[in-house]
Coordinates of C-alpha atoms and ligand atoms in Angstrom, one line a residue:
M1 CA -14.1 117.3 110.8
S2 CA -17.5 115.7 109.9
L3 CA -18.6 112.5 111.6
G4 CA -18.3 110.8 108.3
E5 CA -14.6 111.8 108.2
F6 CA -13.8 110.5 111.6
D7 CA -15.3 107.2 110.4
L8 CA -13.0 107.3 107.3
I9 CA -9.8 107.7 109.6
R10 CA -11.1 104.9 111.6
R11 CA -11.5 102.7 108.6
H12 CA -8.3 103.3 107.0
F13 CA -5.8 104.4 109.4
D14 CA -6.9 103.3 112.9
R15 CA -5.2 99.9 113.3
P16 CA -4.5 98.4 116.7
V17 CA -0.8 99.0 117.8
Q18 CA 1.2 95.9 119.1
R19 CA 4.6 97.5 119.7
Q20 CA 3.6 101.0 121.1
P21 CA 1.5 101.6 124.3
L22 CA -1.2 103.8 122.4
G23 CA -1.9 104.7 118.8
V24 CA -4.4 106.6 117.0
G25 CA -7.8 107.6 118.7
D26 CA -6.6 109.5 121.7
D27 CA -5.3 113.2 122.1
C28 CA -1.7 111.9 122.1
A29 CA 0.1 108.7 121.1
L30 CA 2.4 107.0 123.7
L31 CA 5.5 105.7 122.5
A32 CA 8.0 103.3 124.4
P33 CA 11.7 103.5 123.0
A34 CA 14.0 100.8 124.4
P35 CA 15.7 101.8 127.8
G36 CA 18.6 104.2 127.2
Q37 CA 18.0 104.8 123.3
Q38 CA 17.6 107.9 121.6
L39 CA 14.8 109.1 119.7
A40 CA 15.4 109.9 116.0
V41 CA 12.6 112.1 114.5
S42 CA 12.3 113.1 110.7
T43 CA 9.4 114.7 108.8
D44 CA 8.7 115.0 105.0
L45 CA 6.1 116.7 103.4
L46 CA 4.8 115.7 99.9
V47 CA 2.7 118.2 97.8
E48 CA 0.7 117.2 94.8
G49 CA 2.3 118.8 91.7
R50 CA 5.6 119.6 93.5
H51 CA 6.7 116.4 95.0
F52 CA 4.6 113.9 92.9
L53 CA 2.5 113.9 89.8
S54 CA -1.2 114.1 89.8
T55 CA -1.5 110.9 88.1
V56 CA 0.4 108.8 90.5
A57 CA -1.4 105.6 91.9
P58 CA -2.6 106.1 95.3
Q59 CA -1.0 103.0 96.6
A60 CA 2.3 104.2 95.2
L61 CA 2.0 107.4 96.9
G62 CA 1.2 105.7 100.2
H63 CA 4.5 103.7 99.7
K64 CA 6.6 106.6 98.8
A65 CA 5.4 109.0 101.3
L66 CA 6.6 106.6 104.1
A67 CA 9.6 105.3 102.1
V68 CA 11.3 108.9 102.0
N69 CA 10.7 109.3 105.7
L70 CA 12.1 105.7 106.4
S71 CA 15.2 106.6 104.3
D72 CA 16.0 109.5 106.6
L73 CA 16.0 107.1 109.6
A74 CA 18.2 104.8 107.5
A75 CA 20.6 107.5 106.7
C76 CA 21.0 108.0 110.4
G77 CA 21.4 104.3 111.3
A78 CA 18.1 104.6 113.3
E79 CA 15.6 101.8 113.9
P80 CA 12.1 102.7 112.9
M81 CA 9.4 102.4 115.5
A82 CA 6.2 104.5 114.7
Y83 CA 5.1 107.1 112.5
T84 CA 2.1 109.9 112.3
L85 CA 0.2 110.9 109.2
S86 CA -1.1 114.3 108.2
L87 CA -3.3 114.3 105.2
A88 CA -5.1 117.3 103.3
L89 CA -7.6 116.0 100.9
P90 CA -9.4 117.8 98.1
R91 CA -12.2 115.4 98.6
V92 CA -13.2 112.0 100.6
D93 CA -12.7 109.2 98.1
D94 CA -13.1 105.9 99.9
A95 CA -11.4 103.9 97.0
W96 CA -8.5 106.4 96.8
L97 CA -8.0 106.2 100.6
A98 CA -8.1 102.4 100.5
A99 CA -5.4 102.0 97.9
F100 CA -3.3 104.9 99.6
A101 CA -3.5 103.1 102.9
S102 CA -2.7 99.7 101.3
G103 CA 0.7 101.1 100.0
L104 CA 1.3 102.8 103.3
H105 CA 0.6 100.0 105.6
A106 CA 2.5 97.3 103.4
L107 CA 5.7 99.3 103.9
A108 CA 5.0 99.9 107.6
D109 CA 4.5 96.1 108.0
A110 CA 7.7 95.2 106.0
H111 CA 9.5 97.5 108.5
A112 CA 7.4 96.5 111.6
I113 CA 6.5 100.0 112.5
E114 CA 3.0 101.3 113.3
L115 CA 0.9 104.4 112.6
V116 CA 0.3 106.1 116.0
G117 CA -1.8 109.3 114.9
G118 CA -2.1 112.1 112.6
D119 CA -4.4 115.0 111.4
T120 CA -6.8 115.1 108.4
T121 CA -8.2 118.2 106.8
A122 CA -9.7 119.3 103.6
G123 CA -7.3 121.0 101.2
P124 CA -4.9 120.6 98.3
L125 CA -3.6 117.0 98.2
T126 CA -0.7 117.0 100.6
V127 CA 0.8 114.0 102.6
G128 CA 2.9 114.8 105.7
I129 CA 4.6 112.0 107.6
T130 CA 6.7 112.1 110.7
V131 CA 8.9 108.9 111.5
M132 CA 10.3 108.2 114.9
G133 CA 13.2 105.7 115.4
Q134 CA 15.7 104.8 118.0
V135 CA 19.3 104.7 118.2
P136 CA 21.9 104.2 120.9
P137 CA 23.4 107.3 122.0
G138 CA 26.8 108.2 120.1
Q139 CA 25.8 105.7 117.3
A140 CA 23.7 107.7 114.9
L141 CA 25.4 108.1 111.5
L142 CA 25.6 111.9 110.7
R143 CA 26.7 114.0 107.8
S144 CA 29.3 115.7 109.6
G145 CA 31.8 112.7 110.0
A146 CA 33.6 112.4 106.7
R147 CA 37.4 112.9 106.8
P148 CA 40.0 113.4 104.1
G149 CA 40.9 110.0 102.8
D150 CA 37.7 108.2 103.5
A151 CA 36.3 106.1 100.7
L152 CA 33.0 107.3 99.2
W153 CA 30.3 104.7 98.9
V154 CA 26.9 104.3 97.4
S155 CA 24.2 101.7 97.8
G156 CA 22.0 100.0 95.2
W157 CA 21.2 101.5 91.7
P158 CA 20.8 105.3 91.6
G159 CA 19.8 107.1 88.4
R160 CA 16.6 105.0 87.2
A161 CA 13.9 107.4 88.8
R162 CA 15.3 110.4 86.9
L163 CA 15.8 108.4 83.7
W164 CA 11.9 107.7 84.1
L165 CA 10.9 111.3 84.7
E166 CA 12.7 112.4 81.7
A167 CA 10.9 109.8 79.5
V168 CA 7.6 110.9 81.0
R169 CA 8.6 114.4 80.1
G170 CA 9.6 113.2 76.6
T171 CA 13.4 114.4 76.6
L172 CA 14.3 110.9 76.0
R173 CA 13.0 107.5 74.8
L174 CA 13.0 104.4 77.0
E175 CA 12.1 100.9 75.7
G176 CA 9.3 98.9 77.8
A177 CA 11.6 97.2 80.5
S178 CA 13.5 100.2 81.3
F179 CA 10.6 102.4 81.6
E180 CA 9.1 99.9 84.0
A181 CA 12.3 99.8 85.8
G182 CA 12.3 103.5 86.3
R183 CA 8.6 103.8 87.1
L184 CA 9.2 101.1 90.0
A185 CA 12.3 103.1 91.3
M186 CA 10.4 106.5 91.2
E187 CA 7.3 105.2 92.9
Y188 CA 8.5 102.4 94.9
P189 CA 11.8 103.3 96.5
Q190 CA 13.3 100.8 99.0
P191 CA 14.4 102.6 102.0
R192 CA 17.8 101.3 103.1
V193 CA 17.0 100.8 106.6
S194 CA 18.9 97.5 107.2
L195 CA 22.0 98.8 105.6
G196 CA 21.9 102.0 107.7
L197 CA 21.6 100.0 110.8
A198 CA 24.4 97.5 109.6
L199 CA 26.7 100.7 109.1
R200 CA 26.5 101.9 112.5
G201 CA 30.2 101.9 113.8
V202 CA 31.6 101.3 110.2
A203 CA 30.6 104.5 108.2
S204 CA 32.0 107.6 109.2
S205 CA 29.1 109.6 107.5
A206 CA 26.0 109.2 105.7
I207 CA 23.1 110.8 103.7
D208 CA 20.4 109.6 101.8
L209 CA 20.0 110.5 98.0
S210 CA 16.9 112.5 97.5
D211 CA 18.1 115.6 95.5
G212 CA 20.9 113.9 93.5
L213 CA 24.1 112.4 94.2
I214 CA 26.3 115.6 93.9
G215 CA 24.0 117.8 95.5
D216 CA 23.6 115.5 98.7
L217 CA 27.2 114.9 98.8
G218 CA 27.7 118.7 98.9
H219 CA 25.8 118.5 102.3
V220 CA 28.2 116.0 103.6
L221 CA 31.4 118.0 102.4
E222 CA 29.8 121.1 103.8
R223 CA 29.0 119.7 107.2
S224 CA 32.1 117.5 107.6
G225 CA 34.3 120.5 106.5
A226 CA 33.0 122.6 109.4
A227 CA 33.1 119.8 111.8
R228 CA 37.0 119.4 110.8
G229 CA 37.5 123.1 111.5
F230 CA 38.1 123.9 107.6
D231 CA 36.4 127.2 106.4
R232 CA 35.5 125.6 103.1
P233 CA 33.8 122.3 102.5
L234 CA 35.7 119.1 102.2
G235 CA 36.5 118.0 98.5
A236 CA 35.8 114.9 96.9
E237 CA 37.0 112.7 93.7
I238 CA 34.4 110.5 91.7
D239 CA 35.6 107.7 89.4
A240 CA 32.6 107.9 86.9
Q241 CA 33.4 104.5 85.7
R242 CA 32.8 103.0 89.2
L243 CA 29.3 104.5 89.5
P244 CA 26.9 101.5 89.5
R245 CA 24.9 101.2 86.2
H246 CA 21.7 99.5 86.4
P247 CA 20.8 97.5 83.1
A248 CA 18.0 100.2 82.7
L249 CA 20.7 102.6 81.9
S250 CA 22.2 100.8 79.2
G251 CA 22.2 101.8 75.5
L252 CA 21.7 105.5 76.4
P253 CA 24.2 108.3 75.7
A254 CA 27.1 108.2 78.2
R255 CA 26.3 111.8 79.0
T256 CA 22.6 111.1 79.7
V257 CA 23.7 108.3 81.9
L258 CA 26.1 110.2 84.0
R259 CA 23.7 113.0 84.4
C260 CA 21.1 110.5 85.7
L261 CA 23.6 109.0 88.2
L262 CA 25.2 112.3 89.5
A263 CA 22.2 114.7 89.4
G264 CA 19.2 112.5 89.1
G265 CA 17.4 112.8 92.4
D266 CA 14.7 110.4 94.1
D267 CA 17.0 107.6 94.4
Y268 CA 16.6 107.0 98.2
E269 CA 19.9 105.1 98.1
L270 CA 22.7 105.7 100.9
L271 CA 25.7 107.7 100.2
F272 CA 28.3 107.2 102.8
T273 CA 32.0 107.4 103.8
A274 CA 34.3 105.0 105.6
P275 CA 38.1 104.9 106.2
P276 CA 39.7 102.7 103.7
S277 CA 40.8 100.3 106.6
R278 CA 36.9 99.5 107.0
E279 CA 36.4 98.2 103.5
A280 CA 35.9 94.5 104.6
A281 CA 33.3 95.8 107.3
V282 CA 31.5 97.8 104.7
H283 CA 31.1 94.7 102.5
E284 CA 30.2 92.7 105.5
A285 CA 27.4 95.2 106.4
A286 CA 26.2 95.3 102.9
R287 CA 25.9 91.4 102.9
Q288 CA 23.9 91.3 106.2
A289 CA 21.5 94.1 104.8
G290 CA 21.3 92.2 101.4
V291 CA 22.1 95.4 99.5
A292 CA 24.8 96.2 96.9
V293 CA 27.3 98.9 97.6
H294 CA 29.9 100.4 95.4
A295 CA 32.9 102.4 96.2
I296 CA 32.8 105.4 93.8
G297 CA 35.5 107.7 94.9
R298 CA 37.2 109.4 97.8
I299 CA 37.1 112.4 100.2
T300 CA 39.9 115.0 99.9
E301 CA 41.0 118.3 101.6
P302 CA 38.7 121.1 100.6
S303 CA 39.3 121.2 96.8
G304 CA 35.7 121.0 95.2
V305 CA 34.3 117.9 93.6
V306 CA 36.2 116.4 90.7
V307 CA 34.7 113.8 88.4
R308 CA 37.2 111.6 86.5
D309 CA 36.7 109.2 83.6
G310 CA 38.3 105.7 83.4
D311 CA 41.6 107.3 82.5
G312 CA 41.8 109.5 85.3
V313 CA 40.9 112.5 83.0
R314 CA 38.9 115.2 84.7
L315 CA 35.5 115.5 83.2
S316 CA 34.0 119.2 82.9
G317 CA 30.6 120.0 83.8
H318 CA 28.3 121.4 86.2
W319 CA 27.1 118.5 88.0
S320 CA 25.0 119.4 91.0
S321 CA 21.7 119.8 88.9
Y322 CA 20.3 117.8 86.1
D323 CA 18.8 120.8 84.2
H324 CA 21.9 122.8 84.5
F325 CA 24.2 120.1 83.5
R326 CA 26.4 121.7 80.9
S327 CA 29.2 119.5 80.1
E328 CA 29.4 119.0 76.5
G329 CA 31.6 115.8 76.8
G330 CA 34.9 117.8 76.7
A331 CA 37.8 116.7 79.0
Q332 CA 40.0 119.0 81.0
P333 CA 43.5 118.3 81.5
Ligands
ADP1 P1 -7.7 116.4 117.8 O1 -8.7 117.3 117.3 O2 -7.6 116.0 119.2 O3 -6.3 116.6 117.1 P2 -8.4 114.6 115.6 O4 -9.9 114.7 115.4 O5 -7.6 115.3 114.7 O6 -8.0 115.0 117.1 O7 -7.9 113.1 115.4 C1 -8.5 112.1 116.3 C2 -7.6 110.9 116.3 O8 -7.3 110.5 115.0 C3 -6.1 111.4 117.0 O9 -5.8 110.3 117.6 C4 -5.3 111.5 115.8 O10 -4.0 111.3 115.9 C5 -5.9 110.4 114.8 N1 -5.9 110.9 113.3 C6 -6.5 111.9 112.6 N2 -6.1 111.9 111.4 C7 -5.3 110.7 111.3 C8 -4.5 110.3 110.2 N3 -4.6 110.9 108.9 N4 -3.8 109.3 110.3 C9 -3.9 108.8 111.3 N5 -4.4 109.1 112.6 C10 -5.1 110.2 112.5
MG2 MG1 -6.4 117.1 114.7

């Protein structure tokens, strides 16, 4: 890297650390997890054109790149500590970097975590972040802990980001306030870190929603089925009318709404399970975290995923992917 580029890192990314022993500027960072805690580590790579549009505001990109990583820590019930940032930049653009850094630092400050290192190179715009968190041994929330009979819960208000994406693509029309709500959900997801922490010892399993509710639920069912000794994934029943519907989704065709809710993606809400006996504890965790939670169904023995309407009638359709969503609204007995 040229001297000018070192300056640039220093200007935008070298901030003194207060919570960790050593941050940016040396060959390694030094981290100090609390005594006896396990390190929780997660990495996400965002590539322009694949994970974000070239038109995204740099501040939003800075926010989201860290948010998606924090969401992984949230899903594990880990407390965020520090993160590293790897950047490939097509050109050195000071104003762009300043905006990107402001989005990044604002979210980091909100979660009291520090940037402790990284790498920078020329190349197609790519943002890689690794977050490190801590969790007491045995307390991490895992995908593998769901059991038949557990209730299925989701936090917040999924579906908005996909709605916005479809409006941008021109496949549906959104009026101003709904479009703005969708854009905010897509560009500024709020990782449910405090909910993940509050659900330790309450939830039996958890995952964060990045690829769509049904697809991500599939990961839980698969790992939990294997952990219970089944040779097939566990099953689940979802009550369509209990899925939380943000006002931005109102006034749209019911099938479009269901599609956004079940197969949308980019939600960064937590999908989790808990035994029915822990219902009050789930509500208490949600209250502590200041996040809405909704019971949307239950885990079953291996039998696939079934979505039912308000009358308990099974809705047909391929739910796992928005683009392959084929239900024509028909009901199956
Ligand atoms: P090295 O060649 O030893 O890997 P670098 O020149 O890549 O060192 O980086 C110098 C210092 O700047 C290191 O402490 C590194 O962690 C930090 N750094 C480089 N790029 C970034 C970045 N994008 N964000 C934060 N810190 C960075
Ligand atoms: Mg380097």
